[in-house]
């Protein structure tokens, strides 16, 4: 393993974040505040509790997941797509780095960013509502796992994308609807039976449900199922990335 | 001499069907400066890309330091430095940042003294904290060289390193290349500037349409294929070349004031003495004479034309 290369990639990516620190951190925080104003105060005041939890508090895990998923995908896809776009990927391809080195460097940096944003959103949420996290260790671990998993997914999109349009296509057209329909702002049990059944095919449902369990010990599905689903998805993403590098799919000519 | 790069029957066919390289076989010796000449689209960059691991060959074998570039890619890549044709660097990174990044990427521990030495040699030290976007085109090319040298490579590829840079910088780069050779670095240079190859290369390869047309020692090539030209300036303009001089295949300039004679320097008899005698016999008075050696550029143009 090329530790110096992993360190170089990680620090290089992090320095890119620090150059745009204001927009990197400020945008998700403002979005969260807006969600709290709209859903927490305006709509939330009309809803008393869900499963015994006040609505403002109930939506916190969903809001964190919403931002973390989008940030993970965007950070990781952009991190590898941009070198492809400007041609600096050739330096990476000509360097003695393995696929694992590349994954650790890029995914490590992207996951660090999205994890930091997740924590920042939690802190922002704490300004609006009292938060009492029942399983803090599981919460941190599950958040980290989610960051890594969706950074891997974003990395695939970045490798696959031919242009900026394709780069935005998956997050905008697939991830955003899945997150909004994945129980970010409601419990799946509140839906009619048909939609409940249909929601079971939405992988984000398991993420939000699992994450909500770490906060409130209440969830639509067992935490173990959420954990297995997330780890399985991460494994699948890893296999796809290794395959793409091995076959040079859309990487080398 | 021991080859550091061995290429055997290398072929590259792109997905669209374009054949960029056709059965290339080539050996580059340790410590030499090898200049690869060829027109646009000849296959120079494709060849470099395959050796350095950016592209994959369709068939054939490439070994660097006796290691296969596919099976032992991590070993071969670690000793190769590449200065790409395109100036592709993260524009918002600083000079020092991007050079340190390259060193780390190639598995080398941070070495501020070594990096400082490279930046000083390339007149970049004063600009070390400048962002790439703030540099001139020539300075950006220097940064590319600094990045390629940052990990102390044994083999350095320079793909059109002086394209679009001024004469002063070009000569600076030649000096840098000559110094690297003294340190034992093998240098493979592709260039459009024949003058560049003529000045610094030990051996010349000519590639066109994906095929190697010629590989030769530069000095030998110049001698083997070099012809000399004798320009004879006459006092009174001539209307035609006298019949007695037709055997010399002379060319008369449009103004009738210059006769041009081409001869082979490798022949025992060049025919110059006889020509001068015959000119004297024809009562043609000479104003001046001038000889000119054909350049590598003339040789290159002739080979590619053939």
XYZ file of C-alpha atoms in Angstrom:
559
model
C 0.000 0.000 0.000
C 1.265 3.464 -0.974
C 0.685 5.399 2.276
C 2.332 8.581 1.010
C 0.018 8.564 -2.012
C -3.064 8.043 0.180
C -1.938 10.921 2.392
C -1.210 13.123 -0.661
C -4.640 12.466 -2.218
C -6.439 12.950 1.106
C -4.672 16.221 1.937
C -5.035 17.502 -1.625
C -8.786 16.875 -1.541
C -9.158 18.376 1.912
C -7.246 21.484 0.886
C -9.765 21.899 -1.947
C -12.507 21.857 0.707
C -10.719 24.427 2.850
C -10.400 26.730 -0.161
C -14.203 26.770 -0.395
C -14.921 26.289 3.294
C -17.669 28.917 3.471
C -19.786 27.493 0.690
C -18.983 23.906 1.729
C -20.315 24.387 5.241
C -22.636 27.346 5.019
C -24.931 25.976 2.302
C -25.980 22.805 4.195
C -26.432 24.765 7.415
C -28.699 27.320 5.729
C -30.682 24.506 4.066
C -31.168 22.839 7.448
C -32.353 26.080 9.016
C -34.836 26.527 6.157
C -36.144 22.973 6.599
C -36.640 23.637 10.303
C -38.462 26.880 9.611
C -40.741 25.290 6.989
C -41.235 21.754 8.277
C -40.382 22.164 11.939
C -42.204 25.397 12.731
C -44.756 26.096 9.994
C -46.002 22.566 9.238
C -44.665 20.920 12.389
C -46.792 23.136 14.626
C -49.881 21.463 13.109
C -48.540 17.971 13.838
C -48.322 17.055 17.472
C -46.143 13.957 17.702
C -45.114 10.936 15.630
C -44.678 7.731 17.605
C -44.499 9.835 20.748
C -41.769 12.140 19.445
C -42.382 15.816 18.702
C -42.342 16.474 14.946
C -39.448 18.969 15.078
C -37.251 16.378 16.772
C -38.575 13.504 14.632
C -37.336 15.031 11.369
C -33.744 15.614 12.597
C -32.330 12.186 11.537
C -34.053 12.518 8.147
C -32.635 16.010 7.633
C -29.129 14.831 8.514
C -29.460 11.887 6.110
C -30.839 14.125 3.374
C -27.770 16.389 3.469
C -25.249 13.631 4.131
C -26.411 11.501 1.209
C -26.375 14.421 -1.217
C -23.032 15.730 0.065
C -21.417 12.282 -0.017
C -22.459 11.691 -3.600
C -21.592 15.197 -4.778
C -18.211 15.351 -3.016
C -16.999 11.966 -4.196
C -18.339 12.221 -7.755
C -16.862 15.681 -8.232
C -13.520 14.625 -6.679
C -12.878 12.051 -9.407
C -14.833 13.639 -12.264
C -12.984 16.967 -12.077
C -9.509 15.409 -12.654
C -11.045 13.543 -15.605
C -12.477 16.800 -16.942
C -9.259 18.849 -16.692
C -6.928 15.953 -17.551
C -5.067 15.685 -14.237
C -6.309 12.102 -13.904
C -3.382 11.144 -16.146
C -1.030 11.915 -13.271
C -3.042 9.577 -11.058
C -3.043 6.863 -13.729
C 0.706 7.156 -14.277
C 1.460 7.025 -10.525
C 2.254 3.806 -8.634
C -1.070 3.732 -6.792
C -3.431 0.790 -6.474
C -7.219 0.998 -6.737
C -7.381 0.582 -2.958
C -5.005 3.542 -2.445
C -7.200 5.685 -4.714
C -10.388 4.627 -2.927
C -8.979 5.263 0.547
C -7.599 8.667 -0.453
C -10.594 10.017 -2.336
C -13.373 8.328 -0.366
C -11.634 9.125 2.909
C -11.566 12.828 2.070
C -15.115 12.929 0.684
C -16.469 11.002 3.672
C -14.634 13.306 6.090
C -16.360 16.279 4.472
C -19.846 14.786 4.498
C -19.432 13.425 8.046
C -18.370 16.896 9.232
C -21.421 18.394 7.547
C -23.636 15.762 9.186
C -22.277 16.687 12.627
C -22.639 20.390 11.837
C -26.288 19.880 10.894
C -26.874 18.006 14.136
C -25.378 20.906 16.065
C -27.518 23.364 14.093
C -30.618 21.248 14.757
C -29.757 21.281 18.448
C -30.189 25.067 18.387
C -33.836 24.584 17.339
C -34.896 21.440 19.175
C -33.648 19.507 22.226
C -31.838 16.367 21.090
C -31.408 13.306 23.236
C -29.560 10.602 21.303
C -30.270 7.228 22.881
C -27.505 5.264 21.065
C -24.715 7.825 20.401
C -22.082 5.203 19.502
C -24.391 3.569 16.938
C -25.410 7.003 15.671
C -21.786 8.017 14.955
C -20.920 4.594 13.493
C -24.002 4.481 11.280
C -23.414 8.038 10.103
C -19.821 7.164 9.194
C -20.916 4.006 7.401
C -23.523 5.945 5.436
C -20.946 8.587 4.463
C -18.483 5.971 3.194
C -21.186 3.996 1.391
C -22.632 6.940 -0.497
C -19.194 8.374 -1.224
C -18.444 5.040 -2.916
C -21.662 5.386 -4.880
C -20.771 8.972 -5.815
C -17.318 7.832 -6.894
C -18.924 5.400 -9.358
C -21.037 8.236 -10.765
C -17.917 10.406 -11.138
C -16.072 7.629 -12.960
C -19.047 6.900 -15.176
C -20.102 10.477 -16.030
C -19.065 11.834 -19.410
C -20.149 15.403 -18.694
C -21.483 17.672 -15.941
C -25.064 16.912 -16.954
C -24.579 13.207 -16.280
C -22.784 14.077 -13.051
C -25.900 15.845 -11.744
C -28.375 13.412 -13.264
C -28.273 10.662 -10.635
C -28.290 12.913 -7.525
C -31.074 15.108 -8.894
C -33.325 12.566 -10.556
C -32.802 9.486 -8.417
C -31.342 10.295 -5.020
C -33.417 13.387 -4.204
C -36.788 11.663 -4.852
C -35.663 8.543 -2.988
C -34.627 10.615 0.039
C -37.822 12.657 0.086
C -39.918 9.505 -0.327
C -37.730 7.601 2.125
C -39.353 8.860 5.298
C -37.192 11.917 5.967
C -40.205 13.922 7.120
C -42.638 11.162 8.092
C -42.870 7.617 9.349
C -43.491 4.911 6.748
C -46.254 3.565 9.026
C -48.217 6.774 8.320
C -48.588 5.788 4.639
C -51.463 3.723 3.159
C -50.599 0.005 3.002
C -49.830 0.039 -0.759
C -47.298 2.855 -0.409
C -45.839 1.191 2.667
C -45.181 -1.944 0.594
C -43.757 0.123 -2.265
C -41.462 2.036 0.102
C -39.786 -1.212 1.032
C -38.098 -1.131 -2.389
C -36.584 2.251 -1.579
C -33.102 1.630 -0.075
C -33.038 5.051 1.573
C -35.966 4.023 3.788
C -33.673 1.564 5.596
C -30.988 4.212 6.067
C -33.326 6.773 7.592
C -35.109 4.157 9.643
C -31.816 2.826 11.026
C -30.484 6.279 11.743
C -33.732 7.282 13.459
C -33.468 4.198 15.668
C -30.066 5.386 16.966
C -31.751 8.623 18.085
C -35.096 7.469 19.458
C -34.974 3.690 19.687
C -37.962 3.811 17.324
C -37.869 2.694 13.701
C -39.900 1.297 10.805
C -37.501 -1.641 10.396
C -35.023 -3.439 12.619
C -31.638 -1.690 12.936
C -29.929 -4.927 11.914
C -31.786 -4.905 8.596
C -30.699 -1.304 8.011
C -27.115 -2.192 8.849
C -27.059 -5.241 6.565
C -28.666 -3.277 3.707
C -26.095 -0.468 4.014
C -23.100 -2.796 4.258
C -24.389 -4.809 1.284
C -24.751 -1.652 -0.792
C -21.229 -0.509 0.196
C -19.827 -3.905 -0.790
C -21.596 -3.764 -4.138
C -20.199 -0.267 -4.781
C -16.681 -1.432 -3.886
C -16.957 -4.380 -6.273
C -18.129 -2.072 -9.069
C -15.259 0.403 -8.483
C -12.646 -2.361 -8.477
C -14.200 -3.767 -11.653
C -14.151 -0.343 -13.332
C -10.459 0.122 -12.539
C -9.564 -3.438 -13.483
C -11.261 -3.146 -16.863
C -10.334 0.554 -17.199
C -13.989 1.256 -17.969
C -14.254 4.968 -18.850
C -10.897 5.522 -17.135
C -8.119 4.580 -19.548
C -8.262 4.675 -23.347
C 24.344 -0.520 -23.890
C 21.720 -1.920 -21.553
C 18.141 -1.064 -22.536
C 15.947 0.455 -19.819
C 12.850 0.299 -22.044
C 12.097 -2.584 -24.386
C 9.079 -2.498 -26.672
C 8.140 -5.530 -28.732
C 5.485 -5.708 -31.448
C 3.349 -3.054 -29.817
C -0.039 -2.306 -31.353
C -2.739 0.116 -30.331
C -6.148 0.198 -31.926
C -8.746 2.590 -30.461
C -12.408 1.621 -30.046
C -13.374 3.553 -33.166
C -10.991 1.372 -35.157
C -8.173 3.906 -35.548
C -4.770 2.205 -35.466
C -2.469 4.563 -33.578
C 0.504 2.193 -33.318
C 1.428 -0.561 -35.740
C 3.857 -3.241 -34.642
C 6.316 -0.970 -32.869
C 9.573 -2.465 -31.617
C 12.079 -0.210 -29.939
C 14.767 -0.193 -27.263
C 15.784 2.853 -25.257
C 19.195 2.661 -23.618
C 19.908 3.557 -20.020
C 21.113 7.129 -19.625
C 20.517 8.309 -23.189
C 18.456 11.154 -24.584
C 16.169 9.693 -27.218
C 14.224 12.077 -29.432
C 11.074 10.781 -31.061
C 10.158 12.888 -34.050
C 6.959 12.761 -35.995
C 4.172 14.903 -37.381
C 0.872 15.461 -35.557
C -1.069 12.226 -35.062
C 1.989 10.052 -35.754
C 1.540 8.086 -32.502
C 4.162 9.726 -30.273
C 1.840 10.546 -27.365
C 0.049 7.183 -27.607
C 3.393 5.402 -27.301
C 4.371 7.446 -24.243
C 0.927 6.956 -22.697
C 1.213 3.180 -22.979
C 4.697 3.073 -21.440
C 3.676 5.321 -18.562
C 0.437 3.432 -17.830
C -2.134 5.967 -18.995
C -3.262 3.893 -21.986
C -3.466 0.168 -22.544
C -1.888 -1.536 -25.553
C -4.037 -3.702 -27.829
C -1.184 -6.206 -28.135
C 2.562 -6.454 -27.672
C 4.895 -6.120 -24.736
C 6.508 -3.160 -22.985
C 9.160 -3.581 -20.298
C 10.679 -0.854 -18.167
C 13.756 -1.823 -16.184
C 12.880 -5.461 -17.003
C 9.402 -5.145 -15.475
C 6.237 -5.544 -17.540
C 4.182 -2.330 -17.599
C 0.930 -4.255 -17.037
C 1.915 -7.075 -14.660
C 4.341 -4.983 -12.597
C 2.792 -1.600 -13.227
C 3.457 -0.262 -9.710
C 7.188 -0.976 -10.120
C 7.457 0.541 -13.601
C 5.381 3.606 -12.767
C 7.483 4.408 -9.705
C 10.580 5.079 -11.834
C 8.881 7.037 -14.635
C 8.346 10.777 -14.678
C 6.043 12.265 -17.283
C 5.798 15.812 -18.553
C 2.546 15.782 -20.518
C 1.864 17.745 -23.658
C -1.232 19.419 -22.220
C -0.808 21.844 -19.331
C -3.238 20.092 -17.015
C -2.724 21.150 -13.409
C -5.210 22.042 -10.674
C -5.373 25.804 -11.278
C -6.126 26.872 -7.707
C -3.333 24.894 -6.080
C 0.006 26.537 -5.250
C 3.246 25.621 -7.022
C 4.711 24.060 -3.879
C 1.432 22.277 -3.095
C 1.137 20.641 -6.504
C 4.804 19.567 -6.580
C 4.557 18.054 -3.090
C 1.353 16.309 -4.156
C 3.161 14.663 -7.082
C 6.006 13.519 -4.840
C 3.572 11.957 -2.382
C 1.538 10.355 -5.161
C 4.654 8.534 -6.320
C 5.236 7.141 -2.849
C 8.019 9.445 -1.720
C 8.313 10.969 1.724
C 8.163 14.761 1.868
C 11.633 16.191 1.217
C 11.568 20.005 1.377
C 15.289 20.355 0.538
C 14.986 18.272 -2.637
C 11.813 20.038 -3.785
C 13.437 23.409 -3.083
C 16.392 22.360 -5.257
C 14.114 21.491 -8.191
C 12.103 24.687 -7.868
C 15.292 26.770 -7.739
C 16.721 24.972 -10.767
C 13.534 25.753 -12.682
C 13.393 29.366 -11.424
C 10.143 28.604 -9.611
C 11.232 29.077 -6.013
C 10.118 32.696 -5.880
C 6.718 31.611 -7.173
C 6.320 28.668 -4.791
C 3.306 30.180 -3.001
C 1.642 31.453 -6.193
C -1.422 29.691 -7.472
C -1.030 27.984 -10.856
C -3.715 30.207 -12.369
C -1.490 33.241 -11.700
C 1.468 31.865 -13.718
C 2.369 32.456 -17.361
C 2.220 29.606 -19.886
C 5.990 29.113 -19.737
C 5.960 29.000 -15.941
C 3.179 26.409 -16.005
C 5.364 24.235 -18.255
C 8.177 24.569 -15.716
C 5.741 23.423 -12.999
C 4.927 20.339 -15.072
C 8.633 19.525 -15.243
C 9.027 20.118 -11.493
C 6.105 17.750 -10.834
C 7.657 15.071 -13.060
C 11.048 15.417 -11.351
C 9.613 15.598 -7.835
C 9.861 11.842 -7.267
C 13.399 11.433 -8.616
C 12.538 9.343 -11.710
C 15.065 7.177 -13.566
C 13.171 7.614 -16.826
C 11.721 10.944 -17.866
C 9.246 11.412 -20.708
C 8.966 14.890 -22.114
C 6.018 15.130 -24.474
C 6.522 18.327 -26.482
C 8.023 20.109 -23.454
C 8.878 23.331 -25.233
C 5.733 23.704 -27.338
C 4.682 27.333 -27.205
C 7.497 28.564 -24.958
C 9.963 31.331 -25.736
C 13.534 30.763 -26.918
C 15.078 31.614 -23.537
C 12.954 29.076 -21.675
C 13.588 26.477 -24.376
C 17.338 26.841 -23.890
C 16.900 26.695 -20.096
C 15.035 23.437 -20.543
C 17.768 22.020 -22.759
C 20.280 22.747 -20.011
C 18.050 21.068 -17.441
C 17.725 18.011 -19.683
C 21.492 17.846 -20.229
C 22.062 18.057 -16.445
C 19.568 15.260 -15.848
C 21.421 13.092 -18.342
C 24.637 13.725 -16.396
C 22.843 12.368 -13.308
C 22.012 9.179 -15.224
C 18.357 9.883 -16.024
C 17.114 8.392 -19.292
C 15.184 10.961 -21.277
C 12.664 10.341 -24.019
C 11.645 13.487 -25.781
C 8.975 14.041 -28.382
C 9.174 17.267 -30.243
C 8.169 19.178 -33.324
C 11.307 21.283 -33.054
C 13.997 19.487 -35.009
C 16.496 22.008 -33.642
C 15.725 20.619 -30.186
C 16.548 17.040 -31.180
C 19.602 18.224 -33.077
C 20.875 20.022 -29.977
C 20.334 17.548 -27.199
C 19.496 14.031 -28.467
C 21.867 11.067 -28.612
C 19.586 9.000 -30.823
C 16.692 9.890 -33.069
C 13.590 7.884 -33.863
C 11.169 8.931 -36.570
C 7.551 7.809 -36.289
C 4.781 8.385 -38.790
C 1.344 6.853 -39.204
C 1.953 4.611 -36.174
C 5.126 3.052 -37.576
C 8.754 3.581 -36.624
C 10.463 4.637 -39.841
C 13.969 5.018 -38.544
C 16.091 4.751 -35.403
C 19.639 6.025 -35.623
C 22.438 7.705 -33.701
C 22.013 11.417 -34.320
C 25.588 11.999 -35.491
C 25.490 8.938 -37.761
C 22.140 9.983 -39.163
C 23.413 13.440 -39.953
C 26.463 11.952 -41.689
C 24.586 9.171 -43.461
C 21.790 11.237 -44.769
C 23.291 14.685 -44.668
C 23.961 16.389 -47.958
C 25.773 19.636 -48.503
C 24.764 22.472 -50.714
C 27.217 24.752 -52.539
C 25.785 28.128 -53.527
C 27.797 29.907 -56.218
C 27.085 33.611 -56.639
C 28.096 34.919 -60.084
C 29.027 38.454 -61.134
C 26.845 38.633 -64.220
C 23.365 37.045 -64.229
C 23.067 33.920 -66.398
C 20.148 33.290 -68.765
C 20.718 29.542 -68.958
C 23.115 26.939 -67.557
C 25.831 26.205 -70.176
C 25.708 22.702 -71.728
C 29.122 21.814 -70.346
C 27.723 22.129 -66.820
C 24.590 19.965 -67.183
C 26.358 16.925 -65.661
C 26.442 18.737 -62.286
C 22.609 19.025 -62.094
C 22.928 22.665 -61.092
C 19.921 24.810 -60.238
C 19.799 28.418 -61.416
C 17.976 30.978 -59.303
C 15.189 33.053 -60.887
C 17.368 36.156 -60.980
C 20.200 34.166 -62.678
C 22.701 35.213 -60.015
C 23.016 31.962 -57.997
C 23.941 28.436 -59.032
C 23.189 25.688 -56.497
C 25.142 22.434 -56.448
C 24.172 19.559 -54.144
C 26.859 17.018 -53.236
C 27.423 14.085 -50.928
C 30.061 14.722 -48.259
C 30.621 11.005 -47.738
C 31.934 10.467 -51.304
C 35.666 10.581 -51.983
C 35.135 12.951 -54.897
C 32.568 15.651 -54.361
C 33.053 17.182 -57.819
C 33.640 20.675 -56.476
C 37.119 21.118 -58.022
C 35.920 19.971 -61.457
C 32.889 22.239 -61.239
C 35.005 25.260 -60.367
C 37.362 24.448 -63.286
C 34.435 24.117 -65.703
C 32.981 27.416 -64.492
C 36.373 29.031 -65.119
C 36.493 27.464 -68.610
C 33.063 28.952 -69.337
C 34.462 32.365 -68.330
C 31.918 32.683 -65.551
C 33.259 35.015 -62.907
C 32.437 34.182 -59.312
C 31.410 36.776 -56.730
C 31.141 34.505 -53.709
C 30.628 30.883 -52.722
C 28.832 29.413 -49.686
C 28.344 25.852 -48.385
C 25.431 24.691 -46.208
C 24.902 21.400 -44.348
C 21.391 19.962 -44.632
C 19.689 20.022 -41.231
C 17.910 17.285 -39.333
C 14.722 19.031 -40.378
C 15.525 18.418 -44.071
C 16.314 14.782 -43.252
C 13.080 14.398 -41.267
C 10.962 15.949 -44.014
C 12.545 13.619 -46.578
C 11.958 10.489 -44.461
C 8.327 11.346 -43.746
C 7.721 12.194 -47.419
C 9.059 8.780 -48.482
